[in-house]
Short mmCIF file of C-alpha atoms in Angstrom, two decimals:
data_model
loop_
_atom_site.label_atom_id
_atom_site.label_comp_id
_atom_site.label_asym_id
_atom_site.label_seq_id
_atom_site.Cartn_x
_atom_site.Cartn_y
_atom_site.Cartn_z
CA MET A 1 110.05 151.45 107.57
CA ALA A 2 107.48 149.76 105.36
CA PRO A 3 107.68 145.99 105.71
CA VAL A 4 105.40 143.91 103.54
CA LEU A 5 103.79 140.53 103.91
CA ASP A 6 105.48 137.52 102.40
CA GLU A 7 104.59 137.99 98.76
CA LYS A 8 103.99 134.25 98.32
CA ILE A 9 100.77 134.61 100.32
CA ASN A 10 99.59 137.33 97.95
CA ASP A 11 100.87 135.58 94.86
CA SER A 12 98.55 136.10 91.89
CA SER A 13 100.66 134.43 89.22
CA ILE A 14 98.41 131.35 89.26
CA ASP A 15 95.50 132.26 87.02
CA ASP A 16 92.99 129.64 88.03
CA THR A 17 90.18 131.40 86.18
CA SER A 18 91.51 130.21 82.84
CA ALA A 19 92.67 126.72 83.77
CA LYS A 20 91.35 123.62 85.44
CA LEU A 21 91.31 123.81 89.21
CA PRO A 22 92.99 121.08 91.29
CA ARG A 23 90.56 118.74 93.01
CA PHE A 24 90.78 117.61 96.64
CA ALA A 25 89.14 115.19 99.06
CA ILE A 26 88.46 115.88 102.73
CA ILE A 27 89.11 112.92 105.03
CA GLY A 28 87.28 113.64 108.27
CA ALA A 29 84.26 115.97 108.17
CA GLY A 30 84.70 117.48 111.62
CA GLN A 31 85.51 121.07 112.49
CA ARG A 32 88.96 121.06 110.87
CA GLY A 33 87.77 119.29 107.73
CA ASN A 34 85.03 121.88 107.30
CA ALA A 35 87.49 124.72 107.96
CA TYR A 36 89.84 123.59 105.20
CA ALA A 37 86.97 122.86 102.80
CA ARG A 38 85.63 126.37 103.30
CA ALA A 39 89.09 127.89 102.91
CA VAL A 40 89.72 126.08 99.62
CA MET A 41 86.35 126.95 98.15
CA ASP A 42 86.52 130.58 99.30
CA SER A 43 89.96 130.95 97.71
CA GLY A 44 88.73 130.06 94.23
CA LEU A 45 92.01 128.19 93.70
CA GLY A 46 90.74 124.62 94.05
CA LEU A 47 87.70 122.39 94.38
CA ILE A 48 86.54 120.00 97.09
CA THR A 49 85.14 117.03 95.18
CA ALA A 50 84.94 114.21 97.72
CA VAL A 51 84.37 113.68 101.43
CA ILE A 52 85.37 110.64 103.49
CA GLU A 53 83.59 110.40 106.83
CA PRO A 54 82.04 107.47 108.77
CA ILE A 55 79.22 109.54 110.33
CA ALA A 56 76.55 109.95 107.67
CA PHE A 57 75.15 113.24 109.01
CA LYS A 58 78.56 114.93 109.08
CA ARG A 59 79.40 113.53 105.64
CA GLN A 60 76.14 114.88 104.21
CA LEU A 61 76.61 118.25 105.88
CA LEU A 62 80.07 118.91 104.45
CA GLY A 63 79.08 117.53 101.06
CA SER A 64 75.97 119.70 100.80
CA ARG A 65 77.99 122.77 101.76
CA TYR A 66 80.97 122.35 99.47
CA ILE A 67 80.50 119.51 96.95
CA TRP A 68 77.06 118.55 95.62
CA GLY A 69 74.94 121.37 97.04
CA SER A 70 71.89 121.46 99.26
CA LYS A 71 69.42 120.11 96.70
CA ALA A 72 71.43 117.54 94.74
CA LYS A 73 72.36 114.02 95.75
CA PRO A 74 75.98 112.80 95.83
CA THR A 75 77.39 110.53 93.16
CA PRO A 76 79.41 107.47 94.23
CA GLU A 77 82.80 109.14 93.70
CA GLN A 78 81.85 112.10 95.92
CA GLU A 79 81.35 110.39 99.29
CA PHE A 80 82.89 107.48 101.15
CA SER A 81 82.19 106.07 104.60
CA SER A 82 85.82 105.18 105.28
CA TRP A 83 89.28 106.01 104.03
CA GLU A 84 89.79 102.32 103.29
CA ASN A 85 86.85 102.43 100.87
CA PHE A 86 88.25 105.54 99.25
CA ILE A 87 91.62 103.86 98.68
CA LYS A 88 89.98 100.77 97.16
CA TYR A 89 87.88 102.99 94.90
CA GLU A 90 90.90 105.03 93.77
CA GLN A 91 92.95 101.92 93.03
CA GLN A 92 90.13 100.48 90.92
CA ARG A 93 89.51 103.83 89.22
CA ARG A 94 93.11 103.94 88.08
CA LYS A 95 92.98 100.37 86.80
CA ASP A 96 89.84 101.17 84.82
CA ALA A 97 91.37 104.34 83.43
CA ALA A 98 94.51 102.46 82.36
CA ALA A 99 92.30 99.93 80.58
CA GLY A 100 90.55 102.66 78.64
CA ILE A 101 87.30 102.47 80.64
CA PRO A 102 85.67 105.91 81.13
CA THR A 103 86.11 106.95 84.77
CA PRO A 104 85.40 110.03 86.88
CA GLU A 105 88.34 112.35 87.35
CA GLY A 106 90.37 111.65 90.47
CA VAL A 107 91.66 114.05 93.10
CA ALA A 108 95.08 115.66 93.15
CA GLY A 109 95.35 115.70 96.93
CA VAL A 110 93.71 115.10 100.27
CA PHE A 111 93.23 116.90 103.56
CA VAL A 112 93.72 114.42 106.42
CA CYS A 113 91.51 115.62 109.27
CA VAL A 114 90.81 112.43 111.19
CA ARG A 115 91.50 112.06 114.91
CA ASP A 116 95.14 112.61 115.89
CA GLU A 117 95.85 108.98 116.79
CA LEU A 118 94.65 107.85 113.35
CA HIS A 119 96.98 110.09 111.35
CA ILE A 120 99.72 107.51 111.10
CA GLU A 121 97.62 104.73 109.56
CA VAL A 122 95.77 107.07 107.20
CA VAL A 123 98.86 108.91 105.95
CA LYS A 124 100.87 105.70 105.51
CA ALA A 125 97.99 104.00 103.69
CA LEU A 126 97.55 106.97 101.33
CA ALA A 127 101.26 107.37 100.54
CA PRO A 128 101.40 104.69 97.79
CA LEU A 129 98.67 106.55 95.85
CA GLY A 130 101.02 109.45 95.23
CA LEU A 131 98.52 112.08 96.28
CA HIS A 132 99.53 115.44 97.67
CA MET A 133 98.63 115.62 101.36
CA LEU A 134 97.87 118.18 104.00
CA CYS A 135 97.70 116.54 107.43
CA GLU A 136 96.10 118.37 110.32
CA LYS A 137 98.36 118.86 113.34
CA PRO A 138 99.83 117.05 115.13
CA LEU A 139 101.53 114.84 112.56
CA ALA A 140 101.25 111.92 114.99
CA THR A 141 100.96 111.38 118.73
CA THR A 142 104.37 109.76 119.36
CA LEU A 143 107.86 110.49 118.11
CA GLU A 144 108.08 106.94 116.78
CA ASP A 145 104.97 107.47 114.67
CA CYS A 146 106.26 110.81 113.35
CA LEU A 147 109.49 109.14 112.24
CA SER A 148 107.53 106.23 110.75
CA ILE A 149 105.48 108.65 108.63
CA GLN A 150 108.68 110.37 107.50
CA ARG A 151 110.22 107.05 106.46
CA THR A 152 107.08 106.06 104.58
CA LEU A 153 106.92 109.32 102.64
CA GLN A 154 110.56 108.92 101.62
CA GLN A 155 109.80 105.54 100.05
CA TYR A 156 107.64 107.04 97.32
CA PRO A 157 108.09 109.76 94.69
CA ALA A 158 108.02 113.17 96.32
CA ARG A 159 104.66 114.89 96.61
CA ILE A 160 103.61 118.09 98.33
CA PHE A 161 103.18 117.42 102.05
CA ALA A 162 101.88 120.06 104.45
CA ILE A 163 101.14 119.97 108.15
CA GLY A 164 98.43 122.03 109.86
CA HIS A 165 100.84 124.44 111.56
CA VAL A 166 98.55 127.31 110.59
CA LEU A 167 100.29 129.93 112.76
CA ARG A 168 103.00 130.22 110.10
CA TYR A 169 100.48 131.44 107.54
CA SER A 170 98.46 134.19 109.21
CA PRO A 171 99.01 137.75 107.94
CA HIS A 172 99.86 138.82 111.50
CA ASN A 173 102.59 136.25 112.01
CA LEU A 174 104.02 136.61 108.51
CA LEU A 175 104.42 140.33 109.13
CA LEU A 176 105.87 139.75 112.59
CA ARG A 177 108.46 137.33 111.26
CA HIS A 178 109.29 139.71 108.41
CA LEU A 179 109.91 142.52 110.89
CA VAL A 180 112.04 140.37 113.19
CA ARG A 181 113.98 138.18 110.76
CA GLU A 182 114.27 140.14 107.53
CA GLU A 183 113.94 143.80 108.51
CA GLN A 184 115.64 143.21 111.86
CA VAL A 185 113.76 146.20 113.27
CA ILE A 186 114.95 145.43 116.81
CA GLY A 187 118.41 144.16 115.89
CA GLU A 188 119.36 140.65 116.98
CA VAL A 189 116.82 138.76 119.05
CA LEU A 190 117.89 138.21 122.66
CA SER A 191 114.72 136.82 124.19
CA LEU A 192 111.15 135.90 123.33
CA GLU A 193 108.09 135.47 125.56
CA HIS A 194 105.12 133.78 123.88
CA THR A 195 101.81 132.93 125.58
CA GLU A 196 98.92 130.83 124.37
CA PRO A 197 95.88 131.63 126.53
CA VAL A 198 93.56 128.73 125.76
CA GLY A 199 90.51 130.20 127.48
CA TRP A 200 88.85 128.95 130.66
CA TRP A 201 85.74 127.36 129.14
CA HIS A 202 87.47 126.33 125.89
CA PHE A 203 89.95 124.25 127.86
CA SER A 204 87.15 122.60 129.83
CA HIS A 205 85.38 121.76 126.56
CA SER A 206 88.31 120.21 124.70
CA TYR A 207 90.80 119.09 127.35
CA VAL A 208 88.67 118.19 130.37
CA ARG A 209 85.44 116.87 128.88
CA GLY A 210 86.55 116.41 125.28
CA HIS A 211 88.57 114.04 123.16
CA TRP A 212 92.00 115.41 124.15
CA ARG A 213 91.63 115.09 127.93
CA LYS A 214 93.99 112.14 128.48
CA GLU A 215 97.61 111.56 127.49
CA GLY A 216 97.10 107.84 127.04
CA LEU A 217 95.19 106.14 124.26
CA ARG A 218 97.73 107.48 121.74
CA ARG A 219 96.36 111.02 122.14
CA GLY A 220 99.27 112.87 123.69
CA PRO A 221 99.74 115.79 126.11
CA THR A 222 98.27 119.28 125.63
CA LEU A 223 101.69 120.55 124.57
CA LEU A 224 101.26 118.31 121.52
CA THR A 225 97.53 118.35 120.84
CA LYS A 226 97.00 122.06 121.57
CA SER A 227 100.34 123.78 121.37
CA CYS A 228 102.52 121.91 118.88
CA HIS A 229 101.99 124.70 116.35
CA ASP A 230 103.08 127.25 118.97
CA ILE A 231 106.30 125.31 119.51
CA ASP A 232 106.69 125.15 115.74
CA TRP A 233 106.07 128.91 115.58
CA VAL A 234 108.80 129.63 118.16
CA LEU A 235 111.31 127.53 116.21
CA TRP A 236 110.18 129.10 112.90
CA MET A 237 110.79 132.53 114.38
CA LEU A 238 114.16 131.83 115.97
CA CYS A 239 115.90 128.91 114.23
CA SER A 240 115.99 130.49 110.78
CA PRO A 241 119.21 131.38 108.93
CA PRO A 242 120.23 135.06 108.95
CA PRO A 243 118.46 137.46 106.58
CA PRO A 244 119.58 137.84 102.93
CA GLY A 245 123.17 138.91 102.52
CA PRO A 246 126.56 137.60 101.33
CA GLY A 247 126.43 133.83 101.16
CA TRP A 248 122.64 133.72 101.41
CA GLU A 249 122.48 131.37 98.44
CA LYS A 250 124.34 128.73 100.43
CA ASP A 251 122.56 126.05 102.42
CA ILE A 252 122.93 127.60 105.86
CA PRO A 253 121.92 125.24 108.69
CA PRO A 254 119.26 126.29 111.19
CA HIS A 255 120.31 127.70 114.55
CA LEU A 256 119.00 124.95 116.83
CA PRO A 257 118.49 125.22 120.60
CA SER A 258 121.21 124.00 122.92
CA ASN A 259 118.80 122.84 125.62
CA ILE A 260 115.10 122.58 126.48
CA SER A 261 113.35 122.52 129.86
CA SER A 262 109.72 122.53 130.94
CA ARG A 263 107.52 122.80 133.99
CA GLY A 264 103.79 122.16 134.12
CA SER A 265 100.97 120.27 135.78
CA LEU A 266 97.22 119.84 136.16
CA LYS A 267 96.20 122.47 138.69
CA GLN A 268 92.53 123.35 138.41
CA PHE A 269 90.55 120.51 136.86
CA ARG A 270 90.93 117.80 139.51
CA ARG A 271 88.72 116.43 142.28
CA ALA A 272 90.56 118.23 145.07
CA MET A 273 89.37 121.54 143.62
CA LYS A 274 85.68 120.60 143.45
CA PRO A 275 83.41 123.03 145.35
CA LYS A 276 81.88 121.45 148.45
CA GLU A 277 78.47 122.77 147.41
CA ALA A 278 78.53 120.46 144.37
CA GLY A 279 78.32 117.44 146.63
CA GLU A 280 78.54 114.06 144.89
CA ALA A 281 77.19 115.25 141.55
CA THR A 282 79.10 114.00 138.52
CA ASN A 283 76.89 115.57 135.83
CA CYS A 284 76.05 119.25 135.53
CA LEU A 285 72.36 118.68 134.90
CA SER A 286 71.91 117.09 138.32
CA CYS A 287 74.33 119.38 140.16
CA PRO A 288 72.94 121.67 142.92
CA ILE A 289 75.16 124.56 141.74
CA LYS A 290 74.46 124.24 138.01
CA GLU A 291 72.90 127.73 137.94
CA THR A 292 75.99 129.46 139.39
CA CYS A 293 78.99 127.28 138.56
CA MET A 294 81.14 128.91 135.87
CA TYR A 295 81.85 125.49 134.35
CA SER A 296 78.19 124.43 134.26
CA ALA A 297 77.67 122.70 130.91
CA PRO A 298 74.16 124.18 130.40
CA ARG A 299 75.55 127.67 131.03
CA ILE A 300 78.44 127.16 128.61
CA TYR A 301 76.68 125.42 125.74
CA HIS A 302 73.14 126.78 126.07
CA ASP A 303 73.33 130.18 127.76
CA ARG A 304 76.64 131.29 126.26
CA HIS A 305 76.07 129.90 122.76
CA LEU A 306 72.86 128.19 121.66
CA VAL A 307 70.38 130.69 123.08
CA LYS A 308 72.31 133.42 121.23
CA GLY A 309 71.87 131.61 117.92
CA ASN A 310 75.29 129.96 117.77
CA ALA A 311 74.94 126.25 117.03
CA LYS A 312 78.42 125.95 115.54
CA TRP A 313 81.54 125.27 117.63
CA PRO A 314 81.45 124.26 120.44
CA VAL A 315 77.77 123.24 120.31
CA GLU A 316 78.22 121.26 117.09
CA ILE A 317 80.91 119.20 118.80
CA VAL A 318 78.47 118.17 121.50
CA ASN A 319 75.87 117.18 118.89
CA PRO A 320 76.51 117.83 115.17
CA GLU A 321 72.80 117.71 114.35
CA ILE A 322 71.83 120.68 116.52
CA GLU A 323 72.75 123.29 113.91
CA SER A 324 70.30 121.99 111.31
CA MET A 325 67.74 121.31 114.04
CA LEU A 326 67.89 124.95 115.15
CA THR A 327 67.11 126.03 111.59
CA THR A 328 64.38 123.51 110.81
CA SER A 329 62.72 122.89 114.19
CA GLY A 330 63.54 125.93 116.31
CA LEU A 331 65.33 126.69 119.57
CA ASP A 332 63.22 124.49 121.84
CA ALA A 333 63.95 121.35 119.81
CA ALA A 334 67.65 122.26 119.58
CA LYS A 335 67.77 122.83 123.35
CA GLN A 336 66.14 119.48 124.02
CA ALA A 337 68.67 117.69 121.81
CA LEU A 338 71.54 119.56 123.49
CA PHE A 339 70.38 118.67 126.99
CA GLU A 340 69.89 115.03 126.02
CA SER A 341 73.52 114.94 124.93
CA LEU A 342 74.70 116.71 128.07
CA ALA A 343 72.77 114.28 130.28
CA GLU A 344 74.90 111.36 129.11
CA ASP A 345 77.14 110.24 131.95
CA TYR A 346 78.98 107.25 133.37
CA ASP A 347 79.57 105.55 136.68
CA ALA A 348 83.29 105.36 137.32
CA ALA A 349 82.78 102.25 139.45
CA THR A 350 80.73 100.21 137.00
CA THR A 351 81.17 101.60 133.47
CA PRO A 352 83.97 99.80 131.59
CA VAL A 353 87.06 101.98 131.33
CA GLN A 354 87.19 101.43 127.58
CA ASP A 355 83.68 102.85 127.23
CA ILE A 356 84.58 105.88 129.33
CA GLU A 357 87.78 106.65 127.47
CA SER A 358 86.44 106.06 123.98
CA ARG A 359 84.35 109.22 123.81
CA PRO A 360 83.89 112.74 125.23
CA TRP A 361 81.44 113.54 128.06
CA PHE A 362 80.38 117.15 127.66
CA GLY A 363 77.95 117.20 130.59
CA ARG A 364 80.47 115.74 133.03
CA CYS A 365 81.57 117.74 136.06
CA VAL A 366 85.00 119.20 135.31
CA TRP A 367 86.23 118.08 138.74
CA GLU A 368 84.95 114.51 138.27
CA SER A 369 86.39 113.82 134.81
CA ASP A 370 89.15 111.34 134.01
CA ASN A 371 91.36 114.05 132.48
CA ASP A 372 95.09 114.12 133.22
CA VAL A 373 96.67 116.63 130.79
CA CYS A 374 98.43 119.79 131.95
CA ASP A 375 96.37 122.96 132.21
CA ASP A 376 99.40 125.18 132.88
CA GLN A 377 102.83 124.65 131.33
CA PHE A 378 106.04 126.53 130.58
CA VAL A 379 108.70 125.53 128.05
CA THR A 380 112.11 127.23 127.91
CA PHE A 381 114.47 127.07 124.94
CA GLU A 382 118.07 128.28 125.18
CA TRP A 383 120.44 128.89 122.30
CA ASP A 384 124.21 129.28 122.42
CA ASP A 385 126.23 131.50 120.08
CA SER A 386 126.48 129.88 116.64
CA PRO A 387 129.60 130.79 114.63
CA GLU A 388 128.29 128.55 111.84
CA THR A 389 125.12 130.59 111.32
CA GLY A 390 126.32 133.93 112.63
CA ILE A 391 123.44 134.11 115.11
CA GLY A 392 123.95 134.93 118.77
CA ALA A 393 122.69 133.35 121.99
CA LYS A 394 119.06 133.83 122.98
CA THR A 395 116.23 132.44 125.10
CA ALA A 396 112.55 131.74 124.42
CA ASN A 397 109.80 131.08 126.97
CA PHE A 398 106.48 129.57 125.95
CA HIS A 399 103.50 129.51 128.31
CA MET A 400 100.30 127.54 127.75
CA ILE A 401 97.62 128.52 130.24
CA ALA A 402 94.04 127.25 130.45
CA HIS A 403 92.68 129.79 132.91
CA SER A 404 92.40 132.93 130.80
CA LEU A 405 89.80 135.36 129.50
CA ALA A 406 91.44 135.49 126.08
CA GLN A 407 90.76 132.44 123.95
CA CYS A 408 93.67 131.36 121.76
CA GLU A 409 94.61 135.01 121.17
CA ARG A 410 98.36 134.63 121.35
CA ARG A 411 100.45 137.42 122.78
CA GLY A 412 104.07 138.06 123.54
CA VAL A 413 107.18 140.19 123.53
CA VAL A 414 110.34 139.97 121.45
CA TYR A 415 113.38 141.65 123.02
CA GLY A 416 116.22 142.69 120.72
CA THR A 417 119.52 144.52 120.89
CA THR A 418 118.02 147.76 119.54
CA GLY A 419 114.34 147.57 120.49
CA GLU A 420 111.38 145.45 121.50
CA ILE A 421 108.16 144.23 119.91
CA HIS A 422 104.85 143.61 121.66
CA TYR A 423 102.29 141.57 119.76
CA ASP A 424 98.86 140.10 120.21
CA SER A 425 96.42 138.64 117.73
CA LYS A 426 95.42 142.05 116.37
CA GLN A 427 98.44 144.32 116.25
CA ILE A 428 102.22 144.52 116.42
CA THR A 429 103.92 147.38 118.29
CA VAL A 430 107.58 148.10 117.53
CA HIS A 431 109.61 150.38 119.78
CA SER A 432 113.10 151.38 118.69
CA PHE A 433 115.74 152.21 121.31
CA MET A 434 117.80 153.90 118.59
CA ASP A 435 115.50 156.87 118.07
CA ASP A 436 112.88 156.29 120.80
CA THR A 437 110.05 155.86 118.30
CA THR A 438 107.04 153.56 118.35
CA GLU A 439 105.23 152.18 115.31
CA VAL A 440 102.03 150.13 115.32
CA PHE A 441 101.00 147.64 112.63
CA LYS A 442 97.50 146.18 112.28
CA PRO A 443 97.53 143.40 109.68
CA GLU A 444 94.21 142.77 107.97
CA VAL A 445 92.63 139.48 109.04
CA PRO A 446 90.37 137.58 106.59
CA LYS A 447 86.77 137.27 107.72
CA ASN A 448 85.52 133.89 108.95
CA SER A 449 89.04 132.46 109.06
CA HIS A 450 90.36 130.91 112.24
CA HIS A 451 93.84 131.38 113.70
CA GLY A 452 94.04 134.96 112.45
CA GLY A 453 93.71 133.93 108.83
CA GLY A 454 96.15 131.05 109.19
CA ASP A 455 93.60 128.45 108.06
CA ASP A 456 93.03 130.29 104.80
CA GLY A 457 96.71 131.06 104.36
CA LEU A 458 97.82 127.45 104.73
CA ALA A 459 95.03 126.06 102.54
CA GLN A 460 95.79 128.55 99.78
CA GLN A 461 99.53 127.90 99.86
CA PHE A 462 98.98 124.14 99.76
CA VAL A 463 96.62 124.41 96.78
CA LYS A 464 99.03 126.73 94.96
CA ALA A 465 101.92 124.33 95.54
CA VAL A 466 99.87 121.43 94.15
CA ALA A 467 98.82 123.48 91.12
CA THR A 468 102.37 124.51 90.22
CA VAL A 469 103.59 120.90 90.43
CA ASP A 470 100.73 119.27 88.55
CA ARG A 471 99.98 121.98 86.03
CA GLU A 472 103.19 123.93 85.55
CA GLY A 473 105.68 121.13 86.04
CA TRP A 474 107.54 122.54 89.02
CA GLU A 475 109.76 120.21 91.00
CA VAL A 476 108.09 119.24 94.26
CA GLY A 477 111.00 120.54 96.33
CA ARG A 478 110.81 123.95 94.72
CA ALA A 479 107.04 124.27 95.20
CA GLN A 480 107.29 122.99 98.78
CA LYS A 481 109.87 125.64 99.60
CA GLU A 482 108.31 128.53 97.68
CA PHE A 483 104.73 128.11 98.82
CA LEU A 484 104.84 126.25 102.14
CA GLY A 485 108.31 127.17 103.38
CA VAL A 486 108.72 123.98 105.37
CA THR A 487 110.00 120.45 104.74
CA VAL A 488 108.83 117.19 106.26
CA GLU A 489 112.15 117.07 108.13
CA GLU A 490 111.50 120.48 109.72
CA CYS A 491 107.98 119.40 110.64
CA VAL A 492 109.32 116.31 112.38
CA ARG A 493 111.92 118.42 114.18
CA SER A 494 109.33 120.75 115.71
CA HIS A 495 107.29 117.74 116.86
CA ALA A 496 110.46 116.24 118.31
CA ALA A 497 110.96 119.44 120.31
CA VAL A 498 107.53 118.86 121.88
CA PHE A 499 108.42 115.31 122.90
CA CYS A 500 111.78 116.52 124.22
CA ALA A 501 110.05 119.21 126.31
CA GLU A 502 107.63 116.65 127.71
CA GLU A 503 110.52 114.41 128.74
CA ALA A 504 112.12 117.41 130.45
CA ARG A 505 108.86 118.15 132.29
CA ARG A 506 108.25 114.59 133.44
CA GLU A 507 111.82 114.10 134.62
CA GLY A 508 112.30 117.62 136.04
CA ARG A 509 115.55 118.30 134.22
CA VAL A 510 117.17 120.42 131.53
CA VAL A 511 117.63 118.34 128.37
CA ASP A 512 120.57 118.82 126.04
CA TRP A 513 118.92 119.06 122.62
CA GLY A 514 121.86 117.72 120.61
CA ASP A 515 122.30 114.67 122.81
CA TRP A 516 118.55 114.04 122.89
CA TRP A 517 118.26 114.28 119.10
CA ARG A 518 121.13 111.87 118.54
CA GLU A 519 119.69 109.37 121.01
CA HIS A 520 116.01 109.52 120.03
CA VAL A 521 116.06 110.50 116.37
CA GLU A 522 119.35 109.81 114.62
CA ILE A 523 119.89 106.39 116.20
CA GLY A 524 116.30 105.49 115.39
CA LYS A 525 116.80 106.53 111.78
CA VAL A 526 119.92 104.41 111.43
CA SER A 527 118.25 101.36 112.96
CA ASN A 528 115.44 101.71 110.43
CA GLY A 529 117.72 102.18 107.46
CA MET A 530 117.03 105.89 107.18
CA ALA A 531 119.79 108.33 106.26
CA THR A 532 120.68 110.87 108.95
#
């Protein structure tokens, strides 16, 4: 048995050394914008030529790293303070070019890495420009907004559209899917258990103190903001048509779940769990147990990271200027800036709610925050036999847990009719019941790439798809399928599964997927003049 990675990821047919590289803009110079910029530049397949970011320091930082360099100054077409300004510039640039006026070269595509709740307005505003787009996950924070984006994209000539479901593109997961779906090394899948251990302090950073701590404000639950690409991964693994064989060339429909259920709640990060020794403290810097509390902000950001020389994530999220300060002014100055940021706090009785909810509070006591998202959740998918696809019944369980040592290192088990597979973020172990043998695979993971190489994999596939359309004349549909392996419709479907699971959790019931889809998606499409 010698399975290989999806050859599209290792495709070398695009010789970018002898042709002009596609150019891209990054919209949103936060952690994800920087991750994609690095991935594109490291690949050698494309260029980052513009950055759109309202915060000048973050804009300058990304630009100096990937666009104009550390010593040069940006030209007007390389940086913009808002996506609205970028759109106005691009519209005028095209008018000037059409009139024969010399203009800078434009970009072929954009990476949309703004806050989740802004995706809908940014993507819809960019659509008329006809640019290729990669939008960070989630696509949007409500089902209605996801469908609205889909309708908007269908109104214009097709362009490459990718979503930041990076788990599909890591070497580990590509190999795992190849073993399960194509090689069928354990026969037909009967059951899947998949766990996302978020990590105890990571969850407190992002989902208790950070931007994604509340479901309201168009931000969504943790199942969406943290785990939508895990739900997408489960469906990618189990909804696919059968492996190549007679009739493979036909358009075989996906094997969709018959029902979805979910259970979950906020267990740890609530006031009832606050240690008595902490008293009335609401900020870690003034807390009597700040030296011993495991969630002490100084211990997490300073002791665990900054003092060890790490001023990148999560420290850069607390204060993006600390990294350069550590280099230019030293540890003491960086520590002072960090503690000044951590000291920021609010009074729940007097501070306007809008001011509290509009920003993160990284020094806030985790038991005194205004967070309300689940820190422990299960989702169960069940499939019936499908004569149409030839795939049998199966079950999948997904578990998102905050309170874990492992940090985003997914793990799980796939049970089949002839064997089972155990996987984590580093290796895949296949045991065959047929001959009682065990084989271990350890896919190589690119250095400095998050999500097991998924960031690099997705960025490279997106750039390759754009290059084949713009330079080699491929049809968009062909490039979308060959390089990204997912359509906008499939992307919307996996997001819909998240919203369906959340409805099941809130209402404490098992939801029939077919009925739910017809009620929430198909009827909505018809009412908006969208073909079903």
